[in-house]
PDB file of C-alpha atoms in Angstrom:
ATOM      1  CA  MET S   1      36.330 -53.150  -7.241  1.00  0.00           C
ATOM      2  CA  ALA S   2      35.056 -51.440  -4.568  1.00  0.00           C
ATOM      3  CA  THR S   3      31.464 -52.531  -3.359  1.00  0.00           C
ATOM      4  CA  GLU S   4      29.098 -49.298  -3.852  1.00  0.00           C
ATOM      5  CA  THR S   5      27.352 -48.377  -1.027  1.00  0.00           C
ATOM      6  CA  PRO S   6      23.396 -47.953  -0.895  1.00  0.00           C
ATOM      7  CA  HIS S   7      23.813 -44.012   0.049  1.00  0.00           C
ATOM      8  CA  LEU S   8      26.145 -43.909  -3.006  1.00  0.00           C
ATOM      9  CA  ARG S   9      23.595 -45.563  -5.242  1.00  0.00           C
ATOM     10  CA  GLU S  10      20.896 -43.505  -4.034  1.00  0.00           C
ATOM     11  CA  ALA S  11      22.700 -40.248  -4.585  1.00  0.00           C
ATOM     12  CA  CYS S  12      23.643 -41.356  -8.187  1.00  0.00           C
ATOM     13  CA  ALA S  13      20.212 -41.936  -8.853  1.00  0.00           C
ATOM     14  CA  VAL S  14      18.591 -38.553  -7.603  1.00  0.00           C
ATOM     15  CA  PRO S  15      17.460 -36.867 -10.630  1.00  0.00           C
ATOM     16  CA  ALA S  16      18.234 -33.109 -11.329  1.00  0.00           C
ATOM     17  CA  ASP S  17      16.153 -30.497  -9.956  1.00  0.00           C
ATOM     18  CA  PRO S  18      13.760 -30.145 -12.920  1.00  0.00           C
ATOM     19  CA  GLU S  19      12.202 -26.858 -11.404  1.00  0.00           C
ATOM     20  CA  ARG S  20      15.784 -25.283 -11.057  1.00  0.00           C
ATOM     21  CA  GLY S  21      16.883 -26.655 -14.672  1.00  0.00           C
ATOM     22  CA  THR S  22      13.803 -24.840 -16.289  1.00  0.00           C
ATOM     23  CA  LEU S  23      13.991 -21.660 -14.460  1.00  0.00           C
ATOM     24  CA  ASP S  24      17.782 -21.372 -14.918  1.00  0.00           C
ATOM     25  CA  LYS S  25      17.090 -21.069 -18.732  1.00  0.00           C
ATOM     26  CA  ALA S  26      16.003 -17.442 -18.372  1.00  0.00           C
ATOM     27  CA  ALA S  27      19.385 -16.209 -18.549  1.00  0.00           C
ATOM     28  CA  ASP S  28      19.582 -17.640 -21.962  1.00  0.00           C
ATOM     29  CA  GLU S  29      16.537 -15.990 -23.303  1.00  0.00           C
ATOM     30  CA  ASN S  30      16.554 -12.888 -25.600  1.00  0.00           C
ATOM     31  CA  PHE S  31      14.847 -10.918 -23.501  1.00  0.00           C
ATOM     32  CA  PRO S  32      15.247 -10.230 -19.815  1.00  0.00           C
ATOM     33  CA  VAL S  33      12.325 -12.273 -17.952  1.00  0.00           C
ATOM     34  CA  ALA S  34      12.357 -10.553 -14.614  1.00  0.00           C
ATOM     35  CA  PRO S  35      15.162  -7.612 -14.460  1.00  0.00           C
ATOM     36  CA  PHE S  36      16.641  -6.490 -11.630  1.00  0.00           C
ATOM     37  CA  PHE S  37      14.782  -2.889 -11.447  1.00  0.00           C
ATOM     38  CA  LEU S  38      11.427  -4.191 -11.392  1.00  0.00           C
ATOM     39  CA  PRO S  39       9.544  -4.663  -7.880  1.00  0.00           C
ATOM     40  CA  ARG S  40      10.405  -7.849  -6.003  1.00  0.00           C
ATOM     41  CA  ALA S  41       6.739  -9.077  -6.113  1.00  0.00           C
ATOM     42  CA  TRP S  42       6.709  -8.275  -9.706  1.00  0.00           C
ATOM     43  CA  ARG S  43       9.858 -10.254 -10.267  1.00  0.00           C
ATOM     44  CA  THR S  44       8.639 -13.529  -8.522  1.00  0.00           C
ATOM     45  CA  ASP S  45       5.366 -13.725 -10.385  1.00  0.00           C
ATOM     46  CA  LEU S  46       6.917 -12.885 -13.750  1.00  0.00           C
ATOM     47  CA  MET S  47       9.614 -15.660 -13.083  1.00  0.00           C
ATOM     48  CA  ALA S  48       6.369 -18.017 -12.116  1.00  0.00           C
ATOM     49  CA  VAL S  49       4.950 -17.241 -15.356  1.00  0.00           C
ATOM     50  CA  TYR S  50       8.087 -17.600 -17.247  1.00  0.00           C
ATOM     51  CA  GLY S  51       8.579 -21.100 -15.766  1.00  0.00           C
ATOM     52  CA  PHE S  52       5.414 -22.119 -17.102  1.00  0.00           C
ATOM     53  CA  ALA S  53       5.736 -20.917 -20.673  1.00  0.00           C
ATOM     54  CA  ARG S  54       9.541 -22.538 -20.862  1.00  0.00           C
ATOM     55  CA  LEU S  55       8.419 -26.096 -19.659  1.00  0.00           C
ATOM     56  CA  VAL S  56       5.469 -26.130 -21.657  1.00  0.00           C
ATOM     57  CA  ASP S  57       8.045 -25.269 -24.905  1.00  0.00           C
ATOM     58  CA  ASP S  58      10.594 -27.695 -23.770  1.00  0.00           C
ATOM     59  CA  ILE S  59       7.639 -30.367 -23.647  1.00  0.00           C
ATOM     60  CA  GLY S  60       6.323 -29.390 -27.183  1.00  0.00           C
ATOM     61  CA  ASP S  61       9.728 -29.133 -28.692  1.00  0.00           C
ATOM     62  CA  GLY S  62      11.209 -32.251 -26.878  1.00  0.00           C
ATOM     63  CA  ASP S  63      13.745 -30.639 -25.009  1.00  0.00           C
ATOM     64  CA  LEU S  64      13.278 -31.858 -21.422  1.00  0.00           C
ATOM     65  CA  ALA S  65      16.107 -32.947 -19.410  1.00  0.00           C
ATOM     66  CA  PRO S  66      16.862 -36.471 -19.981  1.00  0.00           C
ATOM     67  CA  GLY S  67      15.862 -39.290 -17.287  1.00  0.00           C
ATOM     68  CA  GLY S  68      12.080 -38.500 -17.353  1.00  0.00           C
ATOM     69  CA  ALA S  69      11.827 -36.587 -14.105  1.00  0.00           C
ATOM     70  CA  ASP S  70       9.164 -34.154 -15.271  1.00  0.00           C
ATOM     71  CA  ALA S  71       7.402 -37.127 -16.825  1.00  0.00           C
ATOM     72  CA  ALA S  72       7.161 -38.585 -13.564  1.00  0.00           C
ATOM     73  CA  LEU S  73       6.112 -35.766 -11.642  1.00  0.00           C
ATOM     74  CA  LEU S  74       3.134 -35.147 -14.209  1.00  0.00           C
ATOM     75  CA  GLY S  75       2.172 -38.939 -13.499  1.00  0.00           C
ATOM     76  CA  VAL S  76       3.020 -39.942 -17.158  1.00  0.00           C
ATOM     77  CA  ALA S  77       4.213 -43.767 -17.292  1.00  0.00           C
ATOM     78  CA  PRO S  78       7.920 -44.258 -18.157  1.00  0.00           C
ATOM     79  CA  GLU S  79       6.738 -45.849 -21.670  1.00  0.00           C
ATOM     80  CA  HIS S  80       5.241 -42.722 -22.578  1.00  0.00           C
ATOM     81  CA  ALA S  81       8.067 -40.381 -21.046  1.00  0.00           C
ATOM     82  CA  GLU S  82       8.834 -39.096 -24.805  1.00  0.00           C
ATOM     83  CA  ASP S  83       5.296 -38.623 -25.928  1.00  0.00           C
ATOM     84  CA  ARG S  84       4.989 -35.030 -26.389  1.00  0.00           C
ATOM     85  CA  THR S  85       1.177 -35.102 -26.904  1.00  0.00           C
ATOM     86  CA  ALA S  86       0.784 -37.287 -23.662  1.00  0.00           C
ATOM     87  CA  LEU S  87       3.036 -34.879 -21.878  1.00  0.00           C
ATOM     88  CA  LEU S  88       1.239 -32.073 -22.961  1.00  0.00           C
ATOM     89  CA  ASP S  89      -2.093 -33.745 -21.849  1.00  0.00           C
ATOM     90  CA  ALA S  90      -0.783 -34.236 -18.526  1.00  0.00           C
ATOM     91  CA  PHE S  91       0.635 -30.702 -18.138  1.00  0.00           C
ATOM     92  CA  GLU S  92      -2.909 -29.194 -19.117  1.00  0.00           C
ATOM     93  CA  ALA S  93      -4.324 -31.554 -16.373  1.00  0.00           C
ATOM     94  CA  ASP S  94      -2.109 -30.469 -13.568  1.00  0.00           C
ATOM     95  CA  LEU S  95      -2.406 -26.909 -15.041  1.00  0.00           C
ATOM     96  CA  GLY S  96      -6.207 -27.357 -14.190  1.00  0.00           C
ATOM     97  CA  ARG S  97      -5.261 -28.219 -10.376  1.00  0.00           C
ATOM     98  CA  VAL S  98      -3.570 -24.947 -10.412  1.00  0.00           C
ATOM     99  CA  PHE S  99      -6.925 -23.422 -10.132  1.00  0.00           C
ATOM    100  CA  ASP S 100      -8.967 -25.716  -8.089  1.00  0.00           C
ATOM    101  CA  SER S 101      -6.598 -28.073  -5.979  1.00  0.00           C
ATOM    102  CA  ALA S 102      -2.846 -28.778  -5.660  1.00  0.00           C
ATOM    103  CA  PRO S 103      -0.621 -29.221  -8.809  1.00  0.00           C
ATOM    104  CA  ARG S 104       1.909 -32.143  -9.166  1.00  0.00           C
ATOM    105  CA  HIS S 105       4.474 -30.511 -10.877  1.00  0.00           C
ATOM    106  CA  PRO S 106       6.919 -27.775  -8.892  1.00  0.00           C
ATOM    107  CA  ILE S 107       6.622 -25.524 -11.741  1.00  0.00           C
ATOM    108  CA  LEU S 108       3.147 -25.488 -11.355  1.00  0.00           C
ATOM    109  CA  ARG S 109       3.110 -25.310  -7.546  1.00  0.00           C
ATOM    110  CA  ARG S 110       5.282 -22.199  -7.984  1.00  0.00           C
ATOM    111  CA  LEU S 111       2.645 -20.516 -10.344  1.00  0.00           C
ATOM    112  CA  GLN S 112      -0.346 -21.279  -7.898  1.00  0.00           C
ATOM    113  CA  PRO S 113       0.239 -18.309  -5.522  1.00  0.00           C
ATOM    114  CA  THR S 114       0.842 -15.913  -8.577  1.00  0.00           C
ATOM    115  CA  VAL S 115      -2.435 -17.038 -10.239  1.00  0.00           C
ATOM    116  CA  ARG S 116      -4.168 -16.300  -6.722  1.00  0.00           C
ATOM    117  CA  ARG S 117      -2.359 -12.998  -6.121  1.00  0.00           C
ATOM    118  CA  ARG S 118      -3.166 -11.608  -9.123  1.00  0.00           C
ATOM    119  CA  ALA S 119      -6.490 -13.326 -10.171  1.00  0.00           C
ATOM    120  CA  LEU S 120      -5.064 -14.839 -13.534  1.00  0.00           C
ATOM    121  CA  THR S 121      -7.403 -17.076 -15.512  1.00  0.00           C
ATOM    122  CA  PRO S 122      -6.734 -20.128 -17.390  1.00  0.00           C
ATOM    123  CA  GLY S 123      -7.107 -18.920 -20.805  1.00  0.00           C
ATOM    124  CA  PRO S 124      -3.518 -17.487 -21.621  1.00  0.00           C
ATOM    125  CA  PHE S 125      -2.021 -20.608 -20.085  1.00  0.00           C
ATOM    126  CA  ARG S 126      -4.356 -22.916 -22.171  1.00  0.00           C
ATOM    127  CA  GLY S 127      -3.343 -21.021 -25.282  1.00  0.00           C
ATOM    128  CA  LEU S 128       0.285 -21.415 -24.843  1.00  0.00           C
ATOM    129  CA  ILE S 129      -0.354 -25.390 -24.390  1.00  0.00           C
ATOM    130  CA  ALA S 130      -2.554 -25.442 -27.709  1.00  0.00           C
ATOM    131  CA  ALA S 131       0.200 -23.745 -29.350  1.00  0.00           C
ATOM    132  CA  ASN S 132       2.790 -26.479 -28.355  1.00  0.00           C
ATOM    133  CA  ARG S 133       0.154 -29.166 -29.165  1.00  0.00           C
ATOM    134  CA  GLN S 134      -0.676 -27.776 -32.451  1.00  0.00           C
ATOM    135  CA  ASP S 135       3.199 -27.770 -33.337  1.00  0.00           C
ATOM    136  CA  GLN S 136       2.972 -31.591 -32.986  1.00  0.00           C
ATOM    137  CA  VAL S 137       0.774 -31.811 -35.818  1.00  0.00           C
ATOM    138  CA  VAL S 138       0.754 -28.587 -38.158  1.00  0.00           C
ATOM    139  CA  ARG S 139       4.506 -28.307 -39.550  1.00  0.00           C
ATOM    140  CA  ARG S 140       3.524 -25.468 -42.383  1.00  0.00           C
ATOM    141  CA  TYR S 141       1.578 -22.545 -42.547  1.00  0.00           C
ATOM    142  CA  GLU S 142      -0.306 -21.958 -45.862  1.00  0.00           C
ATOM    143  CA  THR S 143      -1.211 -17.990 -45.262  1.00  0.00           C
ATOM    144  CA  TYR S 144       0.032 -14.999 -43.494  1.00  0.00           C
ATOM    145  CA  ASP S 145      -3.388 -15.002 -41.349  1.00  0.00           C
ATOM    146  CA  ASP S 146      -2.842 -19.081 -40.599  1.00  0.00           C
ATOM    147  CA  LEU S 147       0.511 -17.765 -39.026  1.00  0.00           C
ATOM    148  CA  LEU S 148      -1.271 -14.681 -37.068  1.00  0.00           C
ATOM    149  CA  ALA S 149      -3.645 -17.253 -35.817  1.00  0.00           C
ATOM    150  CA  TYR S 150      -0.753 -19.605 -34.480  1.00  0.00           C
ATOM    151  CA  CYS S 151       0.701 -16.488 -32.773  1.00  0.00           C
ATOM    152  CA  GLU S 152      -2.114 -15.728 -31.188  1.00  0.00           C
ATOM    153  CA  LEU S 153      -1.685 -19.053 -29.170  1.00  0.00           C
ATOM    154  CA  SER S 154       1.992 -19.099 -28.890  1.00  0.00           C
ATOM    155  CA  ALA S 155       3.073 -15.663 -28.245  1.00  0.00           C
ATOM    156  CA  ASN S 156       0.056 -13.071 -27.293  1.00  0.00           C
ATOM    157  CA  PRO S 157      -0.753 -14.957 -24.105  1.00  0.00           C
ATOM    158  CA  VAL S 158       2.438 -13.758 -22.449  1.00  0.00           C
ATOM    159  CA  GLY S 159       2.123 -10.212 -23.191  1.00  0.00           C
ATOM    160  CA  ARG S 160      -1.327 -10.531 -21.844  1.00  0.00           C
ATOM    161  CA  LEU S 161      -0.073 -12.162 -18.534  1.00  0.00           C
ATOM    162  CA  VAL S 162       2.690  -9.591 -18.156  1.00  0.00           C
ATOM    163  CA  LEU S 163      -0.401  -6.925 -18.105  1.00  0.00           C
ATOM    164  CA  ALA S 164      -2.360  -9.121 -15.777  1.00  0.00           C
ATOM    165  CA  VAL S 165       0.696  -9.539 -13.496  1.00  0.00           C
ATOM    166  CA  THR S 166       1.267  -5.749 -13.063  1.00  0.00           C
ATOM    167  CA  GLY S 167      -2.435  -4.587 -12.900  1.00  0.00           C
ATOM    168  CA  THR S 168      -2.274  -2.548 -16.246  1.00  0.00           C
ATOM    169  CA  ALA S 169      -4.441  -4.597 -18.645  1.00  0.00           C
ATOM    170  CA  THR S 170      -6.762  -2.720 -20.507  1.00  0.00           C
ATOM    171  CA  PRO S 171      -8.585  -3.581 -23.950  1.00  0.00           C
ATOM    172  CA  GLU S 172      -6.236  -1.066 -25.960  1.00  0.00           C
ATOM    173  CA  ARG S 173      -3.241  -1.888 -24.018  1.00  0.00           C
ATOM    174  CA  ILE S 174      -3.847  -5.715 -24.680  1.00  0.00           C
ATOM    175  CA  ARG S 175      -4.379  -4.729 -28.632  1.00  0.00           C
ATOM    176  CA  ARG S 176      -0.852  -2.996 -28.500  1.00  0.00           C
ATOM    177  CA  SER S 177       0.656  -5.833 -26.758  1.00  0.00           C
ATOM    178  CA  ASP S 178      -0.646  -8.653 -29.258  1.00  0.00           C
ATOM    179  CA  ALA S 179       1.136  -6.573 -31.796  1.00  0.00           C
ATOM    180  CA  ILE S 180       4.345  -6.749 -30.466  1.00  0.00           C
ATOM    181  CA  CYS S 181       4.095 -10.160 -28.855  1.00  0.00           C
ATOM    182  CA  THR S 182       3.377 -11.285 -32.632  1.00  0.00           C
ATOM    183  CA  ALA S 183       6.135  -9.002 -33.875  1.00  0.00           C
ATOM    184  CA  LEU S 184       8.593 -10.848 -31.645  1.00  0.00           C
ATOM    185  CA  GLN S 185       7.380 -14.198 -32.654  1.00  0.00           C
ATOM    186  CA  ILE S 186       7.923 -13.526 -36.411  1.00  0.00           C
ATOM    187  CA  VAL S 187      11.327 -12.342 -35.853  1.00  0.00           C
ATOM    188  CA  GLU S 188      12.181 -15.181 -33.945  1.00  0.00           C
ATOM    189  CA  HIS S 189      10.901 -17.432 -36.702  1.00  0.00           C
ATOM    190  CA  LEU S 190      12.929 -15.344 -39.041  1.00  0.00           C
ATOM    191  CA  GLN S 191      16.355 -15.812 -37.051  1.00  0.00           C
ATOM    192  CA  ASP S 192      15.692 -19.650 -36.577  1.00  0.00           C
ATOM    193  CA  VAL S 193      14.767 -20.543 -39.989  1.00  0.00           C
ATOM    194  CA  ALA S 194      17.428 -23.124 -40.208  1.00  0.00           C
ATOM    195  CA  GLU S 195      16.652 -24.689 -36.679  1.00  0.00           C
ATOM    196  CA  ASP S 196      13.250 -24.776 -37.241  1.00  0.00           C
ATOM    197  CA  LEU S 197      13.630 -26.652 -40.530  1.00  0.00           C
ATOM    198  CA  ALA S 198      15.611 -29.002 -38.809  1.00  0.00           C
ATOM    199  CA  ARG S 199      12.762 -29.853 -36.671  1.00  0.00           C
ATOM    200  CA  ASP S 200      10.715 -30.182 -40.036  1.00  0.00           C
ATOM    201  CA  ARG S 201       8.973 -26.733 -39.252  1.00  0.00           C
ATOM    202  CA  ILE S 202       8.837 -23.800 -41.572  1.00  0.00           C
ATOM    203  CA  TYR S 203       6.644 -20.587 -40.177  1.00  0.00           C
ATOM    204  CA  LEU S 204       7.136 -18.641 -43.421  1.00  0.00           C
ATOM    205  CA  PRO S 205       3.996 -18.693 -45.133  1.00  0.00           C
ATOM    206  CA  ALA S 206       3.497 -20.957 -48.071  1.00  0.00           C
ATOM    207  CA  GLU S 207       1.889 -18.376 -50.060  1.00  0.00           C
ATOM    208  CA  ASP S 208       5.007 -16.194 -49.477  1.00  0.00           C
ATOM    209  CA  LEU S 209       7.156 -18.711 -50.329  1.00  0.00           C
ATOM    210  CA  LYS S 210       5.463 -18.960 -53.658  1.00  0.00           C
ATOM    211  CA  ARG S 211       5.350 -15.389 -54.093  1.00  0.00           C
ATOM    212  CA  PHE S 212       9.326 -15.005 -53.837  1.00  0.00           C
ATOM    213  CA  ARG S 213       9.919 -18.518 -55.894  1.00  0.00           C
ATOM    214  CA  VAL S 214      11.298 -19.731 -52.802  1.00  0.00           C
ATOM    215  CA  GLN S 215      11.559 -23.782 -52.823  1.00  0.00           C
ATOM    216  CA  GLU S 216      11.964 -25.418 -49.131  1.00  0.00           C
ATOM    217  CA  ALA S 217      15.285 -26.747 -50.164  1.00  0.00           C
ATOM    218  CA  ASP S 218      16.371 -23.183 -50.545  1.00  0.00           C
ATOM    219  CA  LEU S 219      16.005 -22.913 -47.090  1.00  0.00           C
ATOM    220  CA  ALA S 220      18.384 -25.829 -46.139  1.00  0.00           C
ATOM    221  CA  ALA S 221      21.210 -24.199 -48.217  1.00  0.00           C
ATOM    222  CA  PRO S 222      24.200 -22.843 -46.286  1.00  0.00           C
ATOM    223  CA  SER S 223      23.262 -19.325 -47.202  1.00  0.00           C
ATOM    224  CA  ALA S 224      20.463 -17.477 -48.406  1.00  0.00           C
ATOM    225  CA  ASN S 225      19.929 -16.921 -52.513  1.00  0.00           C
ATOM    226  CA  ALA S 226      18.373 -13.572 -53.692  1.00  0.00           C
ATOM    227  CA  SER S 227      14.907 -15.008 -53.573  1.00  0.00           C
ATOM    228  CA  VAL S 228      15.313 -16.132 -50.105  1.00  0.00           C
ATOM    229  CA  ARG S 229      16.722 -12.751 -48.983  1.00  0.00           C
ATOM    230  CA  ALA S 230      13.633 -10.888 -50.504  1.00  0.00           C
ATOM    231  CA  LEU S 231      11.407 -13.034 -48.656  1.00  0.00           C
ATOM    232  CA  ILE S 232      12.867 -12.656 -45.184  1.00  0.00           C
ATOM    233  CA  ALA S 233      13.165  -8.594 -46.084  1.00  0.00           C
ATOM    234  CA  PHE S 234       9.252  -8.914 -46.667  1.00  0.00           C
ATOM    235  CA  GLU S 235       8.567 -10.871 -43.504  1.00  0.00           C
ATOM    236  CA  ALA S 236      10.908  -8.450 -41.661  1.00  0.00           C
ATOM    237  CA  GLN S 237       9.066  -5.512 -42.797  1.00  0.00           C
ATOM    238  CA  ARG S 238       5.915  -7.117 -41.741  1.00  0.00           C
ATOM    239  CA  ALA S 239       7.199  -7.555 -37.939  1.00  0.00           C
ATOM    240  CA  LEU S 240       8.619  -3.937 -37.833  1.00  0.00           C
ATOM    241  CA  ASP S 241       5.281  -2.615 -38.821  1.00  0.00           C
ATOM    242  CA  LEU S 242       3.811  -4.511 -35.890  1.00  0.00           C
ATOM    243  CA  LEU S 243       6.454  -3.404 -33.798  1.00  0.00           C
ATOM    244  CA  ASN S 244       5.423   0.435 -34.642  1.00  0.00           C
ATOM    245  CA  GLU S 245       1.732  -0.469 -34.200  1.00  0.00           C
ATOM    246  CA  GLY S 246       2.414  -1.558 -30.723  1.00  0.00           C
ATOM    247  CA  ALA S 247       4.705   0.924 -29.799  1.00  0.00           C
ATOM    248  CA  PRO S 248       2.366   3.458 -28.003  1.00  0.00           C
ATOM    249  CA  LEU S 249       2.017   0.314 -25.532  1.00  0.00           C
ATOM    250  CA  VAL S 250       4.979   1.957 -24.080  1.00  0.00           C
ATOM    251  CA  GLY S 251       3.823   5.409 -23.424  1.00  0.00           C
ATOM    252  CA  SER S 252       0.469   4.425 -21.841  1.00  0.00           C
ATOM    253  CA  VAL S 253       2.526   3.343 -18.925  1.00  0.00           C
ATOM    254  CA  ASN S 254       4.646   4.465 -16.292  1.00  0.00           C
ATOM    255  CA  GLY S 255       7.955   3.929 -14.062  1.00  0.00           C
ATOM    256  CA  ARG S 256       9.614   0.312 -14.228  1.00  0.00           C
ATOM    257  CA  LEU S 257       7.122  -1.183 -16.178  1.00  0.00           C
ATOM    258  CA  ARG S 258       7.591   1.227 -19.083  1.00  0.00           C
ATOM    259  CA  LEU S 259      11.295   0.502 -19.047  1.00  0.00           C
ATOM    260  CA  LEU S 260      10.644  -3.377 -19.036  1.00  0.00           C
ATOM    261  CA  LEU S 261       8.146  -2.818 -22.198  1.00  0.00           C
ATOM    262  CA  ALA S 262      10.268  -0.303 -23.967  1.00  0.00           C
ATOM    263  CA  GLY S 263      13.000  -2.977 -23.691  1.00  0.00           C
ATOM    264  CA  PHE S 264      10.775  -5.748 -25.505  1.00  0.00           C
ATOM    265  CA  LEU S 265      10.111  -3.251 -28.268  1.00  0.00           C
ATOM    266  CA  ALA S 266      13.569  -2.230 -28.687  1.00  0.00           C
ATOM    267  CA  GLY S 267      14.906  -5.497 -28.474  1.00  0.00           C
ATOM    268  CA  GLY S 268      12.550  -6.466 -31.344  1.00  0.00           C
ATOM    269  CA  ARG S 269      13.494  -3.515 -33.466  1.00  0.00           C
ATOM    270  CA  ALA S 270      17.348  -3.939 -33.005  1.00  0.00           C
ATOM    271  CA  ALA S 271      16.545  -7.838 -33.948  1.00  0.00           C
ATOM    272  CA  VAL S 272      15.097  -6.740 -37.379  1.00  0.00           C
ATOM    273  CA  ARG S 273      17.663  -4.440 -37.870  1.00  0.00           C
ATOM    274  CA  ALA S 274      20.495  -7.020 -37.463  1.00  0.00           C
ATOM    275  CA  ILE S 275      18.475  -9.087 -39.731  1.00  0.00           C
ATOM    276  CA  ALA S 276      18.666  -6.328 -42.135  1.00  0.00           C
ATOM    277  CA  ALA S 277      22.790  -5.920 -41.392  1.00  0.00           C
ATOM    278  CA  ALA S 278      23.270  -9.699 -42.361  1.00  0.00           C
ATOM    279  CA  ASP S 279      21.807  -8.732 -45.659  1.00  0.00           C
ATOM    280  CA  TYR S 280      18.680 -10.941 -44.622  1.00  0.00           C
ATOM    281  CA  ASP S 281      20.761 -14.228 -44.570  1.00  0.00           C
ATOM    282  CA  VAL S 282      19.505 -15.980 -41.561  1.00  0.00           C
ATOM    283  CA  LEU S 283      20.559 -19.463 -42.831  1.00  0.00           C
ATOM    284  CA  PRO S 284      24.188 -19.592 -41.365  1.00  0.00           C
ATOM    285  CA  GLY S 285      22.931 -18.837 -38.044  1.00  0.00           C
ATOM    286  CA  PRO S 286      20.446 -16.281 -35.994  1.00  0.00           C
ATOM    287  CA  PRO S 287      21.623 -12.588 -36.402  1.00  0.00           C
ATOM    288  CA  LYS S 288      21.600 -11.019 -32.955  1.00  0.00           C
ATOM    289  CA  PRO S 289      21.893  -7.532 -32.151  1.00  0.00           C
ATOM    290  CA  GLY S 290      24.992  -5.991 -30.043  1.00  0.00           C
ATOM    291  CA  LYS S 291      24.306  -3.930 -27.173  1.00  0.00           C
ATOM    292  CA  ARG S 292      25.067  -0.885 -28.887  1.00  0.00           C
ATOM    293  CA  ARG S 293      22.456  -1.494 -31.450  1.00  0.00           C
ATOM    294  CA  LEU S 294      19.616  -2.204 -28.638  1.00  0.00           C
ATOM    295  CA  LEU S 295      20.796   0.908 -27.172  1.00  0.00           C
ATOM    296  CA  ARG S 296      20.158   3.204 -30.262  1.00  0.00           C
ATOM    297  CA  GLU S 297      16.490   1.408 -30.396  1.00  0.00           C
ATOM    298  CA  LEU S 298      16.004   1.756 -26.352  1.00  0.00           C
ATOM    299  CA  GLY S 299      15.309   5.890 -26.975  1.00  0.00           C
ATOM    300  CA  PRO S 300      12.918   5.898 -29.313  1.00  0.00           C
ATOM    301  CA  SER S 301      11.252   2.922 -27.751  1.00  0.00           C
ATOM    302  CA  LEU S 302      10.764   4.416 -24.474  1.00  0.00           C
ATOM    303  CA  ARG S 303       9.010   7.451 -25.885  1.00  0.00           C
ATOM    304  CA  GLY S 304       6.675   5.321 -27.507  1.00  0.00           C
ATOM    305  CA  GLU S 305       7.412   6.266 -30.951  1.00  0.00           C
ATOM    306  CA  GLY S 306       6.063   3.903 -33.943  1.00  0.00           C
TER     307      GLY S 306
END
């Protein structure tokens, strides 16, 4: 057997680029992160915000690339590289450096110019970290209000950051944006009931499971029974109501931002229609809308219709 050269050993030891690995996941998201029709400056800043949100979710879900590269960049010792809470703490500390010094992680170094250019504040970023920290200890939600409070951390900051990056934030737009973002989070939870259960998480409120006489074991079945379908239909209508409440946000802006926001709204509505078309059976896998269904929803969404 040939002896391995030092250069070959070095090449084999080089970890994958954690920044590129995170940003490349944008192609697999339910919604376009920074579509081509937006101004380049917006695309750059939205990708920086996406990188932050994607990485913090990957930390919280334990979906980091193997090898511990992210942990090393954050200064986390190898023996704690799988400790999600320790990683979130280190990530939050590095977020602080975005605002006052020089962050360690390349995703946060990418974010720093965006923060300065758009005068972004720490609040929305800290909210996303808090949501993932909550996921480590909270596996069930007793009431719908409890779930809404979680969405205030896990979803609403994203919409607020989009408005901030595009310089269009007002109290009324933020309120409408929050409604849309919460709805999109609920829709995602409905699509991912089986996947979330595999992580020992249930985002369907316990009070609603009780109301519809659904047991947790019912959610582990290959397909949904009548009670589960009724429960999913109920939650889907809640999400649709929130989307309609937020719809006037689209009509309050102009140009390419209007098209972007209409796409988010139409995507949420199309996802709800896809769940309904599956007769509310989400257990075999997430019902996803096709392009035709999405295009049907785009017109009313562009007009900001509820």
